[in-house]
Structures are given as structure tokens and as C-alpha cells.
mmCIF file of C-alpha atoms in Angstrom:
data_model
loop_
_atom_site.group_PDB
_atom_site.id
_atom_site.type_symbol
_atom_site.label_atom_id
_atom_site.label_comp_id
_atom_site.label_asym_id
_atom_site.label_seq_id
_atom_site.Cartn_x
_atom_site.Cartn_y
_atom_site.Cartn_z
ATOM 1 C CA GLN A 1 50.142 -24.557 -1.460
ATOM 2 C CA LEU A 2 51.299 -20.985 -0.596
ATOM 3 C CA LEU A 3 54.698 -21.701 -2.235
ATOM 4 C CA ASP A 4 53.486 -22.773 -5.452
ATOM 5 C CA LYS A 5 50.913 -20.025 -5.709
ATOM 6 C CA GLN A 6 54.038 -17.495 -5.187
ATOM 7 C CA LEU A 7 56.553 -19.299 -7.312
ATOM 8 C CA LYS A 8 53.858 -19.049 -9.986
ATOM 9 C CA LEU A 9 53.087 -15.849 -9.600
ATOM 10 C CA ILE A 10 56.967 -14.903 -10.071
ATOM 11 C CA LYS A 11 57.054 -16.887 -13.219
ATOM 12 C CA VAL A 12 54.237 -15.031 -14.855
ATOM 13 C CA ASN A 13 55.537 -11.664 -13.841
ATOM 14 C CA PRO A 14 59.297 -11.743 -12.387
ATOM 15 C CA PHE A 15 59.351 -7.817 -12.059
ATOM 16 C CA ILE A 16 56.016 -7.529 -9.767
ATOM 17 C CA PHE A 17 57.938 -7.358 -6.468
ATOM 18 C CA ALA A 18 60.246 -4.750 -5.403
ATOM 19 C CA GLU A 19 64.034 -4.790 -5.450
ATOM 20 C CA SER A 20 65.907 -5.745 -2.395
ATOM 21 C CA ASN A 21 68.283 -3.067 -0.939
ATOM 22 C CA LYS A 22 70.803 -5.903 -0.604
ATOM 23 C CA SER A 23 72.010 -6.220 -3.300
ATOM 24 C CA ASN A 24 71.867 -4.790 -7.286
ATOM 25 C CA GLY A 25 69.106 -6.734 -9.030
ATOM 26 C CA LEU A 26 67.835 -9.228 -6.403
ATOM 27 C CA ARG A 27 64.377 -9.053 -5.855
ATOM 28 C CA LYS A 28 62.085 -10.105 -2.797
ATOM 29 C CA SER A 29 58.806 -11.369 -2.139
ATOM 30 C CA VAL A 30 57.068 -12.067 1.340
ATOM 31 C CA LEU A 31 55.993 -15.434 1.297
ATOM 32 C CA SER A 32 54.282 -14.862 5.161
ATOM 33 C CA ARG A 33 55.482 -13.071 8.223
ATOM 34 C CA GLN A 34 57.784 -16.043 8.505
ATOM 35 C CA THR A 35 59.455 -16.415 5.336
ATOM 36 C CA THR A 36 60.775 -13.929 2.520
ATOM 37 C CA ILE A 37 61.613 -15.659 -1.085
ATOM 38 C CA TYR A 38 64.869 -13.681 -2.549
ATOM 39 C CA TYR A 39 65.310 -14.368 -6.295
ATOM 40 C CA LEU A 40 67.433 -13.039 -9.371
ATOM 41 C CA ILE A 41 66.453 -12.479 -12.720
ATOM 42 C CA ILE A 42 69.272 -13.355 -14.860
ATOM 43 C CA GLU A 43 68.282 -12.862 -18.687
ATOM 44 C CA ASP A 44 65.206 -15.251 -19.457
ATOM 45 C CA GLU A 45 65.952 -17.359 -16.079
ATOM 46 C CA ILE A 46 64.528 -17.026 -12.520
ATOM 47 C CA ARG A 47 66.922 -18.023 -10.053
ATOM 48 C CA ILE A 48 65.829 -18.598 -6.414
ATOM 49 C CA VAL A 49 68.639 -17.793 -4.080
ATOM 50 C CA THR A 50 67.187 -18.447 -0.815
ATOM 51 C CA LEU A 51 64.211 -19.069 1.396
ATOM 52 C CA PHE A 52 64.875 -16.870 4.346
ATOM 53 C CA ASP A 53 63.538 -17.231 7.736
ATOM 54 C CA ASN A 54 62.685 -13.700 9.008
ATOM 55 C CA ARG A 55 62.655 -14.450 12.818
ATOM 56 C CA GLN A 56 66.301 -14.942 12.258
ATOM 57 C CA ASN A 57 69.125 -11.987 12.535
ATOM 58 C CA ALA A 58 69.236 -10.047 9.090
ATOM 59 C CA ASN A 59 72.469 -9.968 9.394
ATOM 60 C CA LYS A 60 72.760 -13.734 8.486
ATOM 61 C CA LEU A 61 71.844 -13.253 5.163
ATOM 62 C CA ASN A 62 74.866 -13.075 3.245
ATOM 63 C CA ILE A 63 73.611 -12.141 -0.294
ATOM 64 C CA ILE A 64 76.070 -10.466 -2.161
#
């Protein structure tokens, strides 16, 4: 339910969440303490890049 709610929020206003410092144009939305959603906005499309488990080493997040 939490994921569905967050995805609907991103769909309605995709620019609501800050850009990540990992890559140009990549945005991140913290779903919970353990999970972050990374997504891109390409023209009129929202692409979910990954759901990242924050308990992992951030160096494992290979987003370019």
C-alpha cells in the first residue's frame, strides 16, 4: 500500500522529489527507512530505475 501511494504521488507530480546527486536527472523518493525509489523523467514518461534497500552499501548502487 505504501508503494502504491508513493507511485501515485510521483505520477501526479513527478518533480516533487529532489534530484539525486548520483546522476543527472535521476530523482529519489524515500519510501521508508529501508527503501528508496530512484526514477527518471524522460519527456512524458516516468521510468522507475530501481527500488534500493538502504541497508546495503550505497556503492552497490551503480546508476549512471
